[in-house]
Short mmCIF file of C-alpha atoms in Angstrom, two decimals:
data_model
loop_
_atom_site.label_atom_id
_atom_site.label_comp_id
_atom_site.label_asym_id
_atom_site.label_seq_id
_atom_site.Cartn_x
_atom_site.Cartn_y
_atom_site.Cartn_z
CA UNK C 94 7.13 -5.58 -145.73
CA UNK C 95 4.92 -7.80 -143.05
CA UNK C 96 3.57 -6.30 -140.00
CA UNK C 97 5.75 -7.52 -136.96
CA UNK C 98 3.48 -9.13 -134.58
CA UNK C 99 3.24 -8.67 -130.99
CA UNK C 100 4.72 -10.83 -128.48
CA UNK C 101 2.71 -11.19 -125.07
CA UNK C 102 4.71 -13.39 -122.69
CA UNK C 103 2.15 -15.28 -119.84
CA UNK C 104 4.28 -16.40 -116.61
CA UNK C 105 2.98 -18.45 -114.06
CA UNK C 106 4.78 -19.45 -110.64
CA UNK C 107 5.80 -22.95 -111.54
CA UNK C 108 4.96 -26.61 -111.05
CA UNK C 109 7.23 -29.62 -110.99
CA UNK C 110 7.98 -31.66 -114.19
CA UNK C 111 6.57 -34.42 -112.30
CA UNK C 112 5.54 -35.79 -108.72
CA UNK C 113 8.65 -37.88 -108.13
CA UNK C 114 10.50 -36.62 -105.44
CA UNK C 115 13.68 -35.49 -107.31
CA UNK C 116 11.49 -33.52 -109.76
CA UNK C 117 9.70 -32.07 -106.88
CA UNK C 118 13.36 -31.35 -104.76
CA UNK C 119 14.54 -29.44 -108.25
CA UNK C 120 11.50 -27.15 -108.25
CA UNK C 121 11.53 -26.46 -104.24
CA UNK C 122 15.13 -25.47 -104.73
CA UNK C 123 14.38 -23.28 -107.24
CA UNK C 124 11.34 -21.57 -106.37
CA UNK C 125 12.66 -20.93 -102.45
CA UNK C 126 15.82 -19.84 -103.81
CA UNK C 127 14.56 -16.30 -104.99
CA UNK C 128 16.14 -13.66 -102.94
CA UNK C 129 12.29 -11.96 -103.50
CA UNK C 130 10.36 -15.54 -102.30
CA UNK C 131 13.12 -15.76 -98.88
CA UNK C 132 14.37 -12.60 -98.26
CA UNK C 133 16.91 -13.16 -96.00
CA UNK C 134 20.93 -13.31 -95.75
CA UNK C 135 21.81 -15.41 -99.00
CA UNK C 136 24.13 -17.96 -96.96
CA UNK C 137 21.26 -18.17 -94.50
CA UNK C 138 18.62 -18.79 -97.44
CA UNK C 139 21.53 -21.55 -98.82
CA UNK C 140 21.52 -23.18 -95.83
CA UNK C 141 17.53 -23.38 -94.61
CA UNK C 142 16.32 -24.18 -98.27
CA UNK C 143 19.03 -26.71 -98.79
CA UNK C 144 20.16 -28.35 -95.80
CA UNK C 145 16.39 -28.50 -94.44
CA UNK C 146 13.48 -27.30 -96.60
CA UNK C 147 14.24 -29.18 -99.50
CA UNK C 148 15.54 -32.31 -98.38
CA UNK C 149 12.65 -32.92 -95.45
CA UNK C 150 10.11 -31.57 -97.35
CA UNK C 151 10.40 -33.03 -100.91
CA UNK C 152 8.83 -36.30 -100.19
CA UNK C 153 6.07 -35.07 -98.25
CA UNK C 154 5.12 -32.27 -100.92
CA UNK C 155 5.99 -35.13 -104.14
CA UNK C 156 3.42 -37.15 -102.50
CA UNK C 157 1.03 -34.16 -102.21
CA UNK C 158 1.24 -33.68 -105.90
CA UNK C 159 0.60 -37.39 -106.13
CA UNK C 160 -2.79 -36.67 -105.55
CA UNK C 161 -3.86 -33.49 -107.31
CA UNK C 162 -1.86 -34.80 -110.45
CA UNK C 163 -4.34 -36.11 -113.22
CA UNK C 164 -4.05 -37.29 -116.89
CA UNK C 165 -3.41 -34.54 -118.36
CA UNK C 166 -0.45 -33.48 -115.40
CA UNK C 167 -0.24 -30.82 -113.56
CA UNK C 168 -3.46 -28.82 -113.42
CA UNK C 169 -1.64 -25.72 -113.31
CA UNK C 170 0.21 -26.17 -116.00
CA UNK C 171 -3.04 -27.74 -117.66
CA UNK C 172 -5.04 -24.46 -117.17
CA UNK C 173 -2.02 -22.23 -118.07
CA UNK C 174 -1.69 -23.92 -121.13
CA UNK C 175 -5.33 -23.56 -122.04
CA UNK C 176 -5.55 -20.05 -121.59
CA UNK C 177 -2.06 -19.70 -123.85
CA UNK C 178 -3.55 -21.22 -126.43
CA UNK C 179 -7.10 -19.48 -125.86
CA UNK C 180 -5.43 -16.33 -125.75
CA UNK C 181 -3.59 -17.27 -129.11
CA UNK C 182 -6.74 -17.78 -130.71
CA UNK C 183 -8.59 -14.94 -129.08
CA UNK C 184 -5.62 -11.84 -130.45
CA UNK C 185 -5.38 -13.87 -133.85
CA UNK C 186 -2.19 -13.86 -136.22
CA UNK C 187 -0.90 -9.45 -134.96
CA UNK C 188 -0.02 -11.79 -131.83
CA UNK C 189 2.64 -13.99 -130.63
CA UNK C 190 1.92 -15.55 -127.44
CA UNK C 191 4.16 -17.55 -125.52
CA UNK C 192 3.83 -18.99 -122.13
CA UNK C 193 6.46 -19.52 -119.17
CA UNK C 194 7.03 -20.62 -115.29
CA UNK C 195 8.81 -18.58 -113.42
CA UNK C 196 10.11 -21.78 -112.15
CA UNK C 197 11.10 -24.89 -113.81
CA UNK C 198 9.21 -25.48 -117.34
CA UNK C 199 8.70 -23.95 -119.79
CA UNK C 200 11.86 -21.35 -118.54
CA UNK C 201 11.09 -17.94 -119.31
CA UNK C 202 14.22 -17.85 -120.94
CA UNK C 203 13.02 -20.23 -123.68
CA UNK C 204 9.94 -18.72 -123.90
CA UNK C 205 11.62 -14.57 -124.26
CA UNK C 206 13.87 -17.00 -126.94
CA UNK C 207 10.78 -17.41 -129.11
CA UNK C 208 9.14 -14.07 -129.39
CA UNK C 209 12.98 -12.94 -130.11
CA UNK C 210 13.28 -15.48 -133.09
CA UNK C 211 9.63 -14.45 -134.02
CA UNK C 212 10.98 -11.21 -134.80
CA UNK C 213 8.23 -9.15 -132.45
CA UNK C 214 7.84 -5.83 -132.24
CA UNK C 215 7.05 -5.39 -128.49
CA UNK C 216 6.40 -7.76 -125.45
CA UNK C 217 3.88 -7.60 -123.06
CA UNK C 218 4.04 -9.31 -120.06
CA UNK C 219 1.44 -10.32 -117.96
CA UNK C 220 2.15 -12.39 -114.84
CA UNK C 221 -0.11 -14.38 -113.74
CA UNK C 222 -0.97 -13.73 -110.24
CA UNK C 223 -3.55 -10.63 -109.36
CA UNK C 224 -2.32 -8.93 -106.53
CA UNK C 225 1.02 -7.23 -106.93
CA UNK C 226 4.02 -8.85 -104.64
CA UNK C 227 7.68 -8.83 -104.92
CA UNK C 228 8.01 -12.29 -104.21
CA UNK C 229 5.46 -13.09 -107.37
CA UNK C 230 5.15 -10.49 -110.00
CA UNK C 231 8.07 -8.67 -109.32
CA UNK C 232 10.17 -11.61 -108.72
CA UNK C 233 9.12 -12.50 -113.03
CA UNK C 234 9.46 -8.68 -113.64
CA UNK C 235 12.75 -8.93 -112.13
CA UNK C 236 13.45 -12.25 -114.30
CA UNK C 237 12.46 -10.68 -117.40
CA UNK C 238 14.77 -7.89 -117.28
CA UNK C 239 17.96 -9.49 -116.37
CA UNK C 240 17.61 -11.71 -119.48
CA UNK C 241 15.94 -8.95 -122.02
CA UNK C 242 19.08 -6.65 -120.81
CA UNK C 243 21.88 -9.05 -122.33
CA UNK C 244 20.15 -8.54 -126.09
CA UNK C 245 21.45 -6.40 -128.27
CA UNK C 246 18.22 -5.00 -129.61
CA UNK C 247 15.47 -4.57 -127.05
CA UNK C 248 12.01 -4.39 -128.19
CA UNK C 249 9.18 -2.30 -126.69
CA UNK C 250 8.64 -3.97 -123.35
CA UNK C 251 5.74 -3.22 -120.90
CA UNK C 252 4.41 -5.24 -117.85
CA UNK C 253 0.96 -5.58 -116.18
CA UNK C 254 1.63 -5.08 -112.44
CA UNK C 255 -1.50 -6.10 -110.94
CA UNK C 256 -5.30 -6.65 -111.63
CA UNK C 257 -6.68 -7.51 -108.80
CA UNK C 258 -9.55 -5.20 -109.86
CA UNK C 259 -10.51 -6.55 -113.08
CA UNK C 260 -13.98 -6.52 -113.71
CA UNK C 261 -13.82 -9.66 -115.80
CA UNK C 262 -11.69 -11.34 -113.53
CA UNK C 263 -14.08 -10.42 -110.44
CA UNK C 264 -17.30 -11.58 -112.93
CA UNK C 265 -15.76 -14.57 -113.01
CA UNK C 266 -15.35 -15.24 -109.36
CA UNK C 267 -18.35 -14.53 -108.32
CA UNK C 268 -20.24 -16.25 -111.03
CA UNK C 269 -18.27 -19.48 -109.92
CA UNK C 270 -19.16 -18.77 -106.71
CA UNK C 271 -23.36 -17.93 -107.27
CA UNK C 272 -23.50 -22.29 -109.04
CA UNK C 273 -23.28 -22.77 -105.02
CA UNK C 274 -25.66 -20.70 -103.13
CA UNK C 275 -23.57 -18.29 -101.04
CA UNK C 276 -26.26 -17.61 -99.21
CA UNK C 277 -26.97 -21.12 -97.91
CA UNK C 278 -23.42 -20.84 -96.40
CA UNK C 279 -22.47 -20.31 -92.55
CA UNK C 280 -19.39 -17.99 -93.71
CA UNK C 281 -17.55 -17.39 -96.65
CA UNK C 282 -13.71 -17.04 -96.67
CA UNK C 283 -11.76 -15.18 -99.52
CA UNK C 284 -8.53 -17.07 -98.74
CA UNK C 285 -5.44 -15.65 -100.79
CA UNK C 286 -1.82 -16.93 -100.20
CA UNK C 287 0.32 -15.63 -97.54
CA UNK C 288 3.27 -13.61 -97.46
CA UNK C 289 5.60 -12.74 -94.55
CA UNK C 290 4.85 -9.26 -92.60
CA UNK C 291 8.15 -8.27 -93.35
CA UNK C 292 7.77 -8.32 -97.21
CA UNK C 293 4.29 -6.59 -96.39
CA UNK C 294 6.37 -3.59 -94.66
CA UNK C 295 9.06 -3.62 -97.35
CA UNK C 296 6.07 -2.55 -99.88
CA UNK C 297 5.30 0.42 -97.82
CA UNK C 298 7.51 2.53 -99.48
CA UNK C 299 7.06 5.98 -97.21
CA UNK C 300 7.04 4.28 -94.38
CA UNK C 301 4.37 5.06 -92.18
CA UNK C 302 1.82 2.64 -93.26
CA UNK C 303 2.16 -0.61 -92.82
CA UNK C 304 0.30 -2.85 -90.01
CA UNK C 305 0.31 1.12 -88.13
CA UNK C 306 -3.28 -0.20 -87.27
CA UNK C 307 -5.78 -3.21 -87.61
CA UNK C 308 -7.22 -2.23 -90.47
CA UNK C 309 -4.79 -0.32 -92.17
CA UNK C 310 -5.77 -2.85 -95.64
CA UNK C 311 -9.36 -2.31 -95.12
CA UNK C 312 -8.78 0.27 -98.05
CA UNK C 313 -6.94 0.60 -101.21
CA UNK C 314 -5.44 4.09 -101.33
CA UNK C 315 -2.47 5.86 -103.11
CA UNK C 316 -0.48 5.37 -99.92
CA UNK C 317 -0.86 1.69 -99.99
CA UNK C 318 -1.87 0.94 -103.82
CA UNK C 319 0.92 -1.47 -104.24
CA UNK C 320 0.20 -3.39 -101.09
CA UNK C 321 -0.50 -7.09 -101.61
CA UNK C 322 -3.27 -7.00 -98.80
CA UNK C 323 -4.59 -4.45 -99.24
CA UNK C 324 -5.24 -5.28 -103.03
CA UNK C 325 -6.09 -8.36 -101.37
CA UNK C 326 -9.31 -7.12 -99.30
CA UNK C 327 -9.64 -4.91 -102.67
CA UNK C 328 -10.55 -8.20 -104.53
CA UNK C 329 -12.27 -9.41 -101.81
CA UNK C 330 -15.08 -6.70 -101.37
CA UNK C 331 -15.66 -6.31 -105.10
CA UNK C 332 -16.58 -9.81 -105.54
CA UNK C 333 -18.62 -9.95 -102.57
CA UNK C 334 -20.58 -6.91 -103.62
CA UNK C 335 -21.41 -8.41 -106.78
CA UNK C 336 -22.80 -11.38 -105.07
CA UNK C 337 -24.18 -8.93 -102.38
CA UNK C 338 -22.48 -10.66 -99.36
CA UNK C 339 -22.42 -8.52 -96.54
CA UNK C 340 -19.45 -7.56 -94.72
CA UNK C 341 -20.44 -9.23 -91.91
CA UNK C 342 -20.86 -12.69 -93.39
CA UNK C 343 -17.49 -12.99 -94.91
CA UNK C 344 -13.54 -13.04 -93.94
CA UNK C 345 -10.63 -12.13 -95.78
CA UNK C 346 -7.76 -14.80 -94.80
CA UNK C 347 -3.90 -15.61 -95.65
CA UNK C 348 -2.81 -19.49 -96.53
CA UNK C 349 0.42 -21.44 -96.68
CA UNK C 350 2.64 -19.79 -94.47
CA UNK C 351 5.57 -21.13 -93.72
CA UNK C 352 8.67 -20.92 -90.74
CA UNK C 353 7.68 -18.95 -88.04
CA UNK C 354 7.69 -15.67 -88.32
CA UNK C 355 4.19 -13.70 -88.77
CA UNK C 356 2.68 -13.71 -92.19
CA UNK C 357 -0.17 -11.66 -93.23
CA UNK C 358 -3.27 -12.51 -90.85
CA UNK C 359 -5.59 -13.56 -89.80
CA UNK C 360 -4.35 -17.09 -90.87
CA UNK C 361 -7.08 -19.26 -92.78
CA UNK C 362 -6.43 -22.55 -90.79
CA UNK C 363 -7.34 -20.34 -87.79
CA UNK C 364 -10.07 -18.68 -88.98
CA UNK C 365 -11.70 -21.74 -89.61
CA UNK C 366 -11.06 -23.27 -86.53
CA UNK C 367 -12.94 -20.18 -85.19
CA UNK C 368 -15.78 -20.66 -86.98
CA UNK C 369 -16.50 -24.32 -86.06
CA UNK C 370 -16.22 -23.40 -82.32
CA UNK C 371 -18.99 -20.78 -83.02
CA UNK C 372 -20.91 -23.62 -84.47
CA UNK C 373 -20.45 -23.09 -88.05
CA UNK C 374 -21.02 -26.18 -90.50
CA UNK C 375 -20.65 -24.88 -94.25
CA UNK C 376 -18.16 -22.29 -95.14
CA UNK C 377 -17.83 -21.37 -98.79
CA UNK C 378 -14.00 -20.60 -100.13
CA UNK C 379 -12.99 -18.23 -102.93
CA UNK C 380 -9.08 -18.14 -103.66
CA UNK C 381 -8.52 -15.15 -105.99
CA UNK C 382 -4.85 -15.00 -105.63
CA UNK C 383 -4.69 -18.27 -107.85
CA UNK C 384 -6.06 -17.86 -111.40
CA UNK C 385 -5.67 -21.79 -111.95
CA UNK C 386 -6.19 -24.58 -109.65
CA UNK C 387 -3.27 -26.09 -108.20
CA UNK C 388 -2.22 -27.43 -104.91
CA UNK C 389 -3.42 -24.31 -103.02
CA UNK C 390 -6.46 -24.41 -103.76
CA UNK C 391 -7.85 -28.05 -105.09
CA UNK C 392 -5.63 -29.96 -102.34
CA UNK C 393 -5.08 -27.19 -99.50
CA UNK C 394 -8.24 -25.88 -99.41
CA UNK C 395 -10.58 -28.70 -101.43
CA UNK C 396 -8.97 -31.65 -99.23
CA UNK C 397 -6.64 -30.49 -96.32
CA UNK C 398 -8.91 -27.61 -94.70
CA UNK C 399 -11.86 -29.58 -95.79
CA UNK C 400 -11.06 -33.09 -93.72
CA UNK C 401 -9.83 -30.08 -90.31
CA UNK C 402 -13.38 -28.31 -90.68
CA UNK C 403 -15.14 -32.24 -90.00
CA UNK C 404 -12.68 -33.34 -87.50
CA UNK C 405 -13.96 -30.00 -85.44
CA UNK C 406 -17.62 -30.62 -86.10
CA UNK C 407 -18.09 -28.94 -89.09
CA UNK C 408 -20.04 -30.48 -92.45
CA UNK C 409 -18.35 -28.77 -95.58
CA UNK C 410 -15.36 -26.57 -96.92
CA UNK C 411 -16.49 -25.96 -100.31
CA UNK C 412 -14.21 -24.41 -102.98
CA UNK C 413 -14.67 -22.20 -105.63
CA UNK C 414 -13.20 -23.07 -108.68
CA UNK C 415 -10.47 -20.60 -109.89
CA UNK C 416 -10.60 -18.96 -113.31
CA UNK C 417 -8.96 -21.47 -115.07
CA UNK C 418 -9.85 -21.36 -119.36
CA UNK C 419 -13.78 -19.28 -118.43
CA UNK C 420 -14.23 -17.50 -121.76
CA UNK C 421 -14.35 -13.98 -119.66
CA UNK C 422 -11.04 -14.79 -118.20
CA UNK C 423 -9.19 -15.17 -122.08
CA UNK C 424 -11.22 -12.05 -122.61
CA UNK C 425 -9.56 -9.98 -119.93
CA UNK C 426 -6.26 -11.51 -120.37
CA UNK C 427 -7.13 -10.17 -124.33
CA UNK C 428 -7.80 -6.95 -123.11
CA UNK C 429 -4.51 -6.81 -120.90
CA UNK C 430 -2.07 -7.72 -123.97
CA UNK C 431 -4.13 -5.42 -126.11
CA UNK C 432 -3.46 -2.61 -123.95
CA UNK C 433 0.24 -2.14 -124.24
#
């Protein structure tokens, strides 16, 4: 009898199939959709991501992705891809690796469809995003469960909930970020994506955490272990201390917010501004919430903050590049499937 191999199931958020605006439209709808990404009154979610979001900001966003799209597509998808296959080669022929977006393509439906009709003995999943949040990882966790519950024979399943303490994945980082010299740098931001207070106080799960004080993330403790900010400034300081950045020459900040109610702060657009009125020129940006460039990071922070930081006087808004297919990165994703 053959060994069943294992299946290890890589999600990512999602990308559209292209930049046109209807593919763009499809994925917006999707992805804003989640009850975990808007969590508010469904017919209220219905009517802001359909009536408004989606239809006012497709074309804007679709000619975003105009201009981080390249050759070889999407770069997220690019870099997911690459570490897929990496990984593939990295666990050999005991593993079955299959990648998925939690939005759009390739479904995580098809992909869970695979590693059924491969026969595997257990899936692993691993979303792809460090730092734990319901609107992210739980929102695939969440995913993965209401399709692996309609099959009649359910295989070992396990997930990874977070890493944003990897030692790999913090190797990595900062090794991207030594090629530029952090000391030669006026201020370094650790810029992660945002997420609305309220979903920050939903996470605090006795209650008597949460934003109770200013620096109530500063440390990663039982209380607030599955915090996103927290894990957040947890990233944050182990990468500086492997580059030996001191605490006073760096800023943990919160991107792409959106409506108007208070996201996790201080805001990175703001933070920025800050700096240039103190007479800042170079600030050097590290974006360990993403694990692949996309539009966050290559057009956000690369371009967008970039062109705001000159406009206010300022000379540079460098980015570090994300993990994307680094050796050490397939290595610790290895490490994650092999530990089920």
């Amino acid at each position: 009898m053959n060994k069943a191999k294992k299946g290890v199931l890589l999600v990512n958020l999602g990308t559209p199939d292209s930049p046109s605006v209807s593919d763009v439209r499809k994925y917006l709808d999707e992805f804003l959709m989640d009850g975990r990404v808007i969590d508010i009154n469904p017919v209220s979610r219905a009517l802001l991501v359909k009536g408004i979001i989606v239809p006012f900001r497709g074309p804007k966003s679709a000619k975003t992705y105009r201009k981080i799209w390249t050759g070889n597509g999407s770069p997220l998808m690019y870099y997911s891809e690459r570490a897929a296959t990496l990984l593939q080669e990295s666990l050999g022929a005991d593993f079955h690796v299959e990648l998925a977006m939690r939005y759009q393509n390739p479904s995580i439906q098809s992909a869970l469809q695979k590693l059924q009709d491969a026969g595997v003995s257990s899936i692993r999943v691993i979303a792809l995003f460090p730092q734990y949040a319901s609107a992210t990882t739980g929102s695939v966790h969440e995913k993965v469960m209401e399709i692996v519950r309609t099959w009649q024979t359910i295989p070992d399943l396990s997930f990874v909930n977070s890493f944003h303490d990897d030692d790999l994945m913090i190797r990595v980082f900062a090794e991207n970020g030594r090629k530029y010299s952090p000391g030669s740098f006026d201020h370094i931001l650790f810029s992660f994506h945002g997420l609305p207070q309220r979903q920050l106080k939903k996470a605090d799960v006795t209650g008597g955490h949460c934003l109770r004080s200013a620096d109530c993330c500063s440390t990663l403790t039982s209380v607030n272990q599955f915090c996103y900010s927290a894990q957040s400034f947890n990233t944050a300081r182990l990468i500086a201390g492997v580059l030996g950045i001191p605490a006073d020459k760096y800023t943990v900040t919160f991107q792409s917010r959106l409506g108007r109610d208070p996201w996790a702060q201080p805001y990175t657009s703001e933070v920025i501004h800050k700096l240039a009125q103190k007479g800042a020129k170079r600030i050097l940006v590290f974006c360990p919430a993403f694990v692949a460039d996309c539009l966050e990071t290559i057009y956000e922070i690369g371009e967008e903050y970039d062109e705001e930081f000159r406009k206010l006087g300022g000379e540079k808004v460098q980015l570090v590049e994300s993990l994307n297919e680094d050796p050490l990165w397939i290595e610790a994703l290895a490490r994650m499937a092999r530990a089920n």
